[in-house]
GROMACS .gro file of C-alpha atoms in nm:
model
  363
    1UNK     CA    1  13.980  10.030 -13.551
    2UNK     CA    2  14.184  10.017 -13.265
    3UNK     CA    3  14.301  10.318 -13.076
    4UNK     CA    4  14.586  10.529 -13.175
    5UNK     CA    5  14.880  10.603 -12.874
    6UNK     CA    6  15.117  10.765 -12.879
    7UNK     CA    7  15.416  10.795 -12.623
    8UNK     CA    8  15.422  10.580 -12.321
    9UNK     CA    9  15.470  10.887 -12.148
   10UNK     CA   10  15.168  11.054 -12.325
   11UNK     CA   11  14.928  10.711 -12.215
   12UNK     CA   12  15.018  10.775 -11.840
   13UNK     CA   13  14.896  11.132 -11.802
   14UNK     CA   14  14.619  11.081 -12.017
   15UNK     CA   15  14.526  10.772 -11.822
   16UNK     CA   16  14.427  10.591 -12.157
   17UNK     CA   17  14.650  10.284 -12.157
   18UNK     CA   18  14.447  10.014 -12.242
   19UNK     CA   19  14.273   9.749 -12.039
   20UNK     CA   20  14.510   9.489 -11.905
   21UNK     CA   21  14.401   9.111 -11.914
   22UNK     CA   22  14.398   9.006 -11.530
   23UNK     CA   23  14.401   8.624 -11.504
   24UNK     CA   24  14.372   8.437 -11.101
   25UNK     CA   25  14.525   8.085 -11.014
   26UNK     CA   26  14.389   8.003 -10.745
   27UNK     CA   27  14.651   7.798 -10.458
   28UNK     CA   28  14.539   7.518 -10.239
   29UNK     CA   29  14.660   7.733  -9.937
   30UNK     CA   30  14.763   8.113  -9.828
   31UNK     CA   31  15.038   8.226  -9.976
   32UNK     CA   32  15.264   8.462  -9.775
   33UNK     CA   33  15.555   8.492 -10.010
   34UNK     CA   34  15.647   8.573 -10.363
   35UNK     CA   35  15.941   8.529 -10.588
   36UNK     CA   36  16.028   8.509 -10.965
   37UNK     CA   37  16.355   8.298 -11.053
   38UNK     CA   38  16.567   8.272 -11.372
   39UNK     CA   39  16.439   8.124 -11.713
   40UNK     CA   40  16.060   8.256 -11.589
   41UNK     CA   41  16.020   8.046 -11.286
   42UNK     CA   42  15.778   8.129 -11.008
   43UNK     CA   43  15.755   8.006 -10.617
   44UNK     CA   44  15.510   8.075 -10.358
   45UNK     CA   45  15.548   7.999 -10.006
   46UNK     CA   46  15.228   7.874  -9.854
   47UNK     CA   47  15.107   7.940  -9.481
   48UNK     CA   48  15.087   7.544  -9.480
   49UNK     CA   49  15.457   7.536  -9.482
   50UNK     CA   50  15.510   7.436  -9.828
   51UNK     CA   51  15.685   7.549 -10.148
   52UNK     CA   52  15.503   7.577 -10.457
   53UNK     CA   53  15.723   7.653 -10.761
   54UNK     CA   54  15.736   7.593 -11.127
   55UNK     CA   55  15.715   7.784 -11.462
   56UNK     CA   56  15.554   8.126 -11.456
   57UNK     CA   57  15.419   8.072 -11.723
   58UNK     CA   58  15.160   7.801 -11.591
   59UNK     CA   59  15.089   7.922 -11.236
   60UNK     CA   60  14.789   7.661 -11.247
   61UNK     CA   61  15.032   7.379 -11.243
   62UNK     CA   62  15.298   7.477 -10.972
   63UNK     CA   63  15.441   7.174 -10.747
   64UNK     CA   64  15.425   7.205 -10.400
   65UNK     CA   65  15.686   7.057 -10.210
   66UNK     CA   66  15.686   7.034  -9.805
   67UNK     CA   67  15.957   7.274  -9.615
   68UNK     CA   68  15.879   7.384  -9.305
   69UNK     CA   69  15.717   7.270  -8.989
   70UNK     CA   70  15.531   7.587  -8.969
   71UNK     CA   71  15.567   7.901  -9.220
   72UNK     CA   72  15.851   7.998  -9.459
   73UNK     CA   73  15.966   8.374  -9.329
   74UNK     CA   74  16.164   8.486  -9.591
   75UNK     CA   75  16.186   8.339  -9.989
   76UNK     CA   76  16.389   8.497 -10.260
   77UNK     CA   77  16.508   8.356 -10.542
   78UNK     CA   78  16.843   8.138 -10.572
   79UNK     CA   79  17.162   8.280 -10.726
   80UNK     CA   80  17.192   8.030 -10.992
   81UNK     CA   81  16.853   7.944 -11.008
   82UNK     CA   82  16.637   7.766 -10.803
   83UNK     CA   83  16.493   7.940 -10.423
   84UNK     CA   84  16.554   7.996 -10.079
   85UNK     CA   85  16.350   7.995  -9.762
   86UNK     CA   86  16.393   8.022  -9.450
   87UNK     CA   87  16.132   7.970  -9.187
   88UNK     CA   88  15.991   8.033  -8.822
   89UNK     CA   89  16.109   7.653  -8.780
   90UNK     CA   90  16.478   7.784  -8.795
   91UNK     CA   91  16.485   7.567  -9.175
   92UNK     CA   92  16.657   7.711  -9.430
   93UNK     CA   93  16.646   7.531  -9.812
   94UNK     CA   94  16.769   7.538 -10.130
   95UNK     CA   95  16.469   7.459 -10.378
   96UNK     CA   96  16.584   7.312 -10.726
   97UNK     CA   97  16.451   7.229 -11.009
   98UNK     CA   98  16.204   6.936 -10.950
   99UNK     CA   99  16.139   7.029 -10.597
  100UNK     CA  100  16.498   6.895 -10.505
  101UNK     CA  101  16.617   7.034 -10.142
  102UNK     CA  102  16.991   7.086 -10.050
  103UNK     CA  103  16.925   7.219  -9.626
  104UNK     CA  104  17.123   7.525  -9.554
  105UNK     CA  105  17.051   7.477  -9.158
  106UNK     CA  106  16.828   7.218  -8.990
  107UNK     CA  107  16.533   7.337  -8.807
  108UNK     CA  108  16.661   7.475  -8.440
  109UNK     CA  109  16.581   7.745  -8.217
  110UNK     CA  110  16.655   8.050  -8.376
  111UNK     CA  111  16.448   8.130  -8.667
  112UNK     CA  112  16.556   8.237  -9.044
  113UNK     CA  113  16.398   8.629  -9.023
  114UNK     CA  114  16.577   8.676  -9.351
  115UNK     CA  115  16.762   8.510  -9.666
  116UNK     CA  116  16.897   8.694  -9.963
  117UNK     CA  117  17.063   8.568 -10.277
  118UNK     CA  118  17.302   8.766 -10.524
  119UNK     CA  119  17.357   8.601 -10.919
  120UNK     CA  120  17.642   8.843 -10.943
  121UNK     CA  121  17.824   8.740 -10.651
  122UNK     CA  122  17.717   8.346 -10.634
  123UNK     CA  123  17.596   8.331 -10.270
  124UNK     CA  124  17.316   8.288 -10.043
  125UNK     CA  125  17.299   8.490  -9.696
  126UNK     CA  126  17.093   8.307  -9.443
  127UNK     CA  127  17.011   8.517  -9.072
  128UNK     CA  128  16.938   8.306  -8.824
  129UNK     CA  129  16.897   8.474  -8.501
  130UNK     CA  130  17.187   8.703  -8.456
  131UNK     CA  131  17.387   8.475  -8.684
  132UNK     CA  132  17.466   8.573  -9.047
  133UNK     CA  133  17.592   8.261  -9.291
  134UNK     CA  134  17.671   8.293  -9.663
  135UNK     CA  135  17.630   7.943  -9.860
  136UNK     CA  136  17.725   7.932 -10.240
  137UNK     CA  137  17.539   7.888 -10.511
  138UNK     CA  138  17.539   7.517 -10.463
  139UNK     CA  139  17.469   7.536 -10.037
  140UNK     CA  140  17.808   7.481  -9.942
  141UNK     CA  141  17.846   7.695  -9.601
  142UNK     CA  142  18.148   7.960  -9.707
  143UNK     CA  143  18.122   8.156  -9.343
  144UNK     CA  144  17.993   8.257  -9.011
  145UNK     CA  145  17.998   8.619  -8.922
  146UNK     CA  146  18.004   8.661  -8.529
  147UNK     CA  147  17.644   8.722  -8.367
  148UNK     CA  148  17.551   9.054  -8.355
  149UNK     CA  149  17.387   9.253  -8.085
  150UNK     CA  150  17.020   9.194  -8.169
  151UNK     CA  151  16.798   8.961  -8.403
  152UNK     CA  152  16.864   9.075  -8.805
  153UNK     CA  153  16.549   9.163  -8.944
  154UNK     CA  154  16.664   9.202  -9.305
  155UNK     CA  155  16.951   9.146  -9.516
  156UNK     CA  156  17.029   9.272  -9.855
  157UNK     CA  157  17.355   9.235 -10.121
  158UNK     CA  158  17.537   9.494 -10.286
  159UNK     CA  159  17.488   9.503 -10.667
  160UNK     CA  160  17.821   9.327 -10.748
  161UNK     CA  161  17.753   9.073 -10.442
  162UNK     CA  162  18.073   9.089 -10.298
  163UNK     CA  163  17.914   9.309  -9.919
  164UNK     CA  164  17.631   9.212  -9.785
  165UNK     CA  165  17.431   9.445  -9.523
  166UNK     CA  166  17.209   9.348  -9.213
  167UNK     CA  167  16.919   9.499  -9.029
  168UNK     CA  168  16.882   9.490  -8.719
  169UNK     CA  169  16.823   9.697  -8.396
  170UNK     CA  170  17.020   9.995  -8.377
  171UNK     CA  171  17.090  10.035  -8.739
  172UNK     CA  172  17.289   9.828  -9.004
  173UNK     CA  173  17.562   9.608  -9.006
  174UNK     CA  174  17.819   9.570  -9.324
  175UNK     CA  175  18.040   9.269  -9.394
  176UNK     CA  176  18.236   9.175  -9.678
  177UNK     CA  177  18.127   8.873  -9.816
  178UNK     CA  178  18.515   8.748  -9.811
  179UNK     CA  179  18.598   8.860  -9.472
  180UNK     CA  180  18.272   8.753  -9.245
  181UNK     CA  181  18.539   8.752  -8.926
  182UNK     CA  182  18.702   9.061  -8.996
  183UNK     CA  183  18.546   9.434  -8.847
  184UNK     CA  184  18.239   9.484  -8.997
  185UNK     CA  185  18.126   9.880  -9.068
  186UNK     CA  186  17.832   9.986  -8.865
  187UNK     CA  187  17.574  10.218  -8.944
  188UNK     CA  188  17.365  10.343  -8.630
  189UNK     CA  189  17.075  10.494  -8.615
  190UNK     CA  190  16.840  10.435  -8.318
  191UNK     CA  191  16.543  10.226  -8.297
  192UNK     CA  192  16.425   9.865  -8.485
  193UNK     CA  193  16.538   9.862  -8.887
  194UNK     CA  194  16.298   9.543  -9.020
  195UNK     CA  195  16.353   9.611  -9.377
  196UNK     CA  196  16.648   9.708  -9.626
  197UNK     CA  197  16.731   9.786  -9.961
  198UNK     CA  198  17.069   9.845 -10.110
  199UNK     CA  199  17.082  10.087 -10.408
  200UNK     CA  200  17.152   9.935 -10.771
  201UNK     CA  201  17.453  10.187 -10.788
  202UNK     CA  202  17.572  10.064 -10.463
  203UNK     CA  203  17.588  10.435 -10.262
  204UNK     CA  204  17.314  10.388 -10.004
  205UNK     CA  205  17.148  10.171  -9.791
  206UNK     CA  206  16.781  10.256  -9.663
  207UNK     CA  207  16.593  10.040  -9.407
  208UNK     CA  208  16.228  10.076  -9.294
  209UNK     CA  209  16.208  10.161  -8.933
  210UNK     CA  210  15.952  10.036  -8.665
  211UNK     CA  211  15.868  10.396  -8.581
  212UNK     CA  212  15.726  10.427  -8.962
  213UNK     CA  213  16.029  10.615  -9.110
  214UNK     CA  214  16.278  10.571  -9.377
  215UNK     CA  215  16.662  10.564  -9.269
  216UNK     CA  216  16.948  10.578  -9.569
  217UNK     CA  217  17.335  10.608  -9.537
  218UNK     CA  218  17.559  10.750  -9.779
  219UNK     CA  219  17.789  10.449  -9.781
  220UNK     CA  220  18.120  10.645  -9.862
  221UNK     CA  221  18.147  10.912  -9.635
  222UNK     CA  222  17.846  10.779  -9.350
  223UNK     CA  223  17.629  11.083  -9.362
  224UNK     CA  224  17.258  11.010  -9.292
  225UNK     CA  225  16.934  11.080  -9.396
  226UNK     CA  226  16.573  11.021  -9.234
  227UNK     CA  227  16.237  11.039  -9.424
  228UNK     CA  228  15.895  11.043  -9.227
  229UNK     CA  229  15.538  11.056  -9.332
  230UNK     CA  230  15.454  10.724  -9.346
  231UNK     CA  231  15.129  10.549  -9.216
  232UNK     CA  232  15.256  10.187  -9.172
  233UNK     CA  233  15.629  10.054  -9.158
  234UNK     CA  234  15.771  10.050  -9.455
  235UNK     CA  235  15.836   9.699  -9.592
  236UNK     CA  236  15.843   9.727  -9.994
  237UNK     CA  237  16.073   9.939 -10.186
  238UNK     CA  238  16.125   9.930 -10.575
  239UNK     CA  239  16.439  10.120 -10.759
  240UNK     CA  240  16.389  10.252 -11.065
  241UNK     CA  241  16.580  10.058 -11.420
  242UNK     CA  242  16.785  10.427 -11.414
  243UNK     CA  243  16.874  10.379 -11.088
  244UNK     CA  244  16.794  10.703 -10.968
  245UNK     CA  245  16.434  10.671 -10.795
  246UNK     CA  246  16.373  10.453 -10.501
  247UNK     CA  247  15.961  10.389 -10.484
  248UNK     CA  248  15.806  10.253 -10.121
  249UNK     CA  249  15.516  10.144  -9.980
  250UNK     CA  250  15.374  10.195  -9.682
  251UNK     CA  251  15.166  10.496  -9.728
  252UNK     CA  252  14.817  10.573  -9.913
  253UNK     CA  253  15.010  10.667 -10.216
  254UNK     CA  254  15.313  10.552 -10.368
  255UNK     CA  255  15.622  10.730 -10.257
  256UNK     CA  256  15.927  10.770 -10.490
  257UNK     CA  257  16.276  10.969 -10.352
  258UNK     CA  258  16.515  11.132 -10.592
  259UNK     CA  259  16.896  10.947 -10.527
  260UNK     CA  260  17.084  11.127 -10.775
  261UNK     CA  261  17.346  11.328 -10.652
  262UNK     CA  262  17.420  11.336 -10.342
  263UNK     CA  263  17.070  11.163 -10.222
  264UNK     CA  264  16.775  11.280 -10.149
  265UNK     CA  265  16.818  11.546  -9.833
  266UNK     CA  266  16.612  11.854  -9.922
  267UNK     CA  267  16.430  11.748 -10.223
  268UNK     CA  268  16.037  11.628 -10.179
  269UNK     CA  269  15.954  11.289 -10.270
  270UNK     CA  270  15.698  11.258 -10.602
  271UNK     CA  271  15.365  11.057 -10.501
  272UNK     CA  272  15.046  10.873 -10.680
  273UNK     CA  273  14.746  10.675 -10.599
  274UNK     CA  274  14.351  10.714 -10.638
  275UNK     CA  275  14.243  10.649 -10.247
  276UNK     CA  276  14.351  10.790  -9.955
  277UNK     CA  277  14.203  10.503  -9.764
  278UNK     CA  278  14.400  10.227  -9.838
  279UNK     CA  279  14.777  10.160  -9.806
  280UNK     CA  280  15.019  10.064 -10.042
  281UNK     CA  281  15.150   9.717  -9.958
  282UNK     CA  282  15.382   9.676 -10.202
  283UNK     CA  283  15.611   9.801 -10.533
  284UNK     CA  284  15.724   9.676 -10.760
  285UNK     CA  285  15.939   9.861 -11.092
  286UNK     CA  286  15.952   9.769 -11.442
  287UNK     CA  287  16.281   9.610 -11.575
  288UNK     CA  288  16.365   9.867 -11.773
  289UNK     CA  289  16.057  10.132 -11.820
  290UNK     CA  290  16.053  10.435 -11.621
  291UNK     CA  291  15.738  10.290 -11.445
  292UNK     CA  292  15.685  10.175 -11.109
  293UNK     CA  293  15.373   9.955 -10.978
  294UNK     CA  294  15.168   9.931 -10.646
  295UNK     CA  295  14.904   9.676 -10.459
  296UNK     CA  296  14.695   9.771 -10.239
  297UNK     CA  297  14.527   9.646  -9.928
  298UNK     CA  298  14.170   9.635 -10.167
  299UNK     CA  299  14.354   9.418 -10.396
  300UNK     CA  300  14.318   9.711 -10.623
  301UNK     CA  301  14.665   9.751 -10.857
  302UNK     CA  302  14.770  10.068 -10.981
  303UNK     CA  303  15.111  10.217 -11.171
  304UNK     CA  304  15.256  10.506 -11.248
  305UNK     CA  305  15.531  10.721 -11.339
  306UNK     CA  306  15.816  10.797 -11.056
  307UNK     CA  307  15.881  11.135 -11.113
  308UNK     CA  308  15.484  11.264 -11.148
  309UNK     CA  309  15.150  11.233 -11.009
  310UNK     CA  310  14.868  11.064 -11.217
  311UNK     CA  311  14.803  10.686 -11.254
  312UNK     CA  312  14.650  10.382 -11.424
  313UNK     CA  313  14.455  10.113 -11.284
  314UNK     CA  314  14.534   9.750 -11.357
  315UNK     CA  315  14.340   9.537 -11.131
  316UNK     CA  316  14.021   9.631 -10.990
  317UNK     CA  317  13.975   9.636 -10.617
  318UNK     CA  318  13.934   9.277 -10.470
  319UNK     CA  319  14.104   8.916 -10.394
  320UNK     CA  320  14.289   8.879 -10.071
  321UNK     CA  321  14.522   9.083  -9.865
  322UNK     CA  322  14.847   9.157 -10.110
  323UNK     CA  323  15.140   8.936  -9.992
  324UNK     CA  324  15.378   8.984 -10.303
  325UNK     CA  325  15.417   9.184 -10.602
  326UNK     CA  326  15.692   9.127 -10.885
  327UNK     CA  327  15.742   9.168 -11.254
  328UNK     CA  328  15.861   8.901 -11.519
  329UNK     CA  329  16.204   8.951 -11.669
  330UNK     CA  330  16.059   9.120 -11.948
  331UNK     CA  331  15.851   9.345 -11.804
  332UNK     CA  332  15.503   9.187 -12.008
  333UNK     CA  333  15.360   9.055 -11.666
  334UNK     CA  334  15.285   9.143 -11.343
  335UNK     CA  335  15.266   8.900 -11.046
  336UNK     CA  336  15.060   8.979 -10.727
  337UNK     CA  337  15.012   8.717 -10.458
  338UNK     CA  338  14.740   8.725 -10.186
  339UNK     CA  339  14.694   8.579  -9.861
  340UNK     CA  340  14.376   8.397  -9.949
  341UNK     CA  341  14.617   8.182 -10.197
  342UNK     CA  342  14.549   8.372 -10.503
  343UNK     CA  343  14.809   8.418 -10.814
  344UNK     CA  344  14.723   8.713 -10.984
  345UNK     CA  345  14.894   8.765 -11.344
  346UNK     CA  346  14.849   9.126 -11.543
  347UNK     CA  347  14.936   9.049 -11.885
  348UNK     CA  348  15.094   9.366 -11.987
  349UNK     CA  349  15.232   9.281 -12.325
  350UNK     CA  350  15.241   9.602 -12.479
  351UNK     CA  351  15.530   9.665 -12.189
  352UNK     CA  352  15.718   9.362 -12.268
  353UNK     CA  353  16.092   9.452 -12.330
  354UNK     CA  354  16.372   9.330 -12.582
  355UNK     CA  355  16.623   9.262 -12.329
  356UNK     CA  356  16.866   9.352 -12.675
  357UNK     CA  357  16.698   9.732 -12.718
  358UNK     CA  358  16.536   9.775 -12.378
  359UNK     CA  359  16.241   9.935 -12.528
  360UNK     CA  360  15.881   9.809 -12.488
  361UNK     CA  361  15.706   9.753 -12.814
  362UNK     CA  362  15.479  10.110 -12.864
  363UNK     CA  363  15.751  10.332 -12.706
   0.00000   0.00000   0.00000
């Protein structure tokens, strides 16, 4: 007979949710980037240089195509399907269906640190050096946004795609995606920001700092916030499907911050994970269950609840160094790349979500 559940939230903090199927595809090279595309498409960058993408759904049969003269720093999927990369060759693609290539930039001096994409706003933002350049959807250049002071580390869209933000040293830079030459808005803060998130409400901005911190800006009024404790620099963050819990890495456990209101000044953050001795590499949140999901440098995958402590296992400890973590659409499978060139898929199908209710099938 099988076992009886009962609330998702009830399977959490009794740590009974039942074993997950873990399934590996192995790659013919190490894979140092991970991204899931529209209609359940998949694309790894390799540390060969290639692009291997395809459905999914069959990550035994992905297509590798050759992109770079050295390694792809930055992939993220395209706004109207498709990917983008953008490598230490100063490349930057368009990858279609079929392993088609429309160039963004030719390979040069400078290299693509970051590339971003936004479905909502059509566009692709490509850093090159100090340079910022927004393509549409189809890789038409649309504008050049003068060089800024120092080399952007990270770039990131607003939720409706119409301002886009860049790290860099000495805080964050914000355009408008329609006025690249006009004044942007800066956001200082002191010190090198090499990672960013914009929240899905579209109030703050947060980078990961070089000195191991958190920085976030209230966008409307410019007030500040730092948030220390961290063992590593913080690379990976996750937002919650409510919006109102931003989850990191970066740390032994996973670390989530409370952004409702008027952020998350005062209020501790909520934390989980089983060791203390090794760090969280990346997160990753469910589409649209309250749940949030971590790798770790043992290969070990673990997920839990934003708001409270406690956690399940769903990959035992082992495979390569994490290099990418991401959900499907539907929230019924988790992704985790490693950089031995493994493809790890959790089938989680008793999560999966109809995108009509937004409710997983034993809530």
């Amino acid at each position: 007979m099988p076992p009886e559940f009962g609330t998702f939230e009830d399977e959490i903090y009794a740590d009974r949710l039942p074993a997950s199927r873990v399934d590996c595809f192995p790659q013919a090279a190490g894979i140092v980037a991970l991204a899931l595309g529209a209609s359940d498409t998949l694309a790894v960058a390799l540390d060969d240089g290639r692009i291997a993408a395809g459905s999914a759904l069959a990550p035994a049969e992905l297509s590798a195509v050759e992109v770079h003269d050295g390694v792809s720093q930055a992939l993220a999927a395209g706004p109207k399907g498709g990917f983008v990369s953008g490598g230490d060759d100063g490349r930057a693609v368009l990858l279609g269906p079929g392993g088609a290539l429309t160039e963004l930039l030719p390979a040069g001096k400078a290299w693509v640190g970051a590339v971003a994409a936004t479905a909502a706003g059509g566009l692709i933002a490509v850093a090159s050096g100090k340079v910022l350049r927004l393509f549409d959807a189809a890789g038409t250049l649309q504008g050049e946004a003068p060089p800024v002071a120092t080399t952007i580390t990270a770039l990131a869209f607003n939720p409706k795609g119409k301002r886009v933000a860049a790290a860099h040293y000495g805080g964050v830079t914000l355009w408008y995606a329609a006025g690249l030459a006009g004044t942007p808005k800066a956001l200082p803060w002191k010190g090198s920001h090499v990672s960013l998130t914009w929240s899905p409400d579209g109030r703050f901005v947060v980078t990961g700092t070089q000195d191991k911190e958190l920085h976030g800006w209230r966008i409307d009024d410019g007030v500040d916030m730092r948030m220390s404790g961290y063992a590593a620099k913080v690379k990976s963050f996750a937002w919650s499907a409510d919006e109102r819990w931003m989850a990191c890495a970066g740390s032994p456990y996973v670390t989530s911050w409370d952004f409702i209101g008027k952020g998350p000044m005062g209020r501790p953050p909520h934390q989980f994970g089983a060791s203390e001795e090794f760090l969280a590499t990346h997160v990753a949140a469910h589409p649209k269950l309250p749940v949030v999901a971590a790798c770790f440098e043992d290969g070990r995958i673990e997920m839990g609840r934003f708001m409270v402590e406690g956690q399940v296992l769903l990959k035992e400890v082992g495979g390569g160094l994490p290099t990418g973590l991401a959900w499907s659409a539907d929230g019924g499978r988790l992704y985790m790349t490693t950089e031995d060139g493994e493809i790890f898929v959790v089938d989680l199908e008793d999560l999966k979500v109809s995108a009509a209710s937004g409710k997983g099938k034993r809530r």
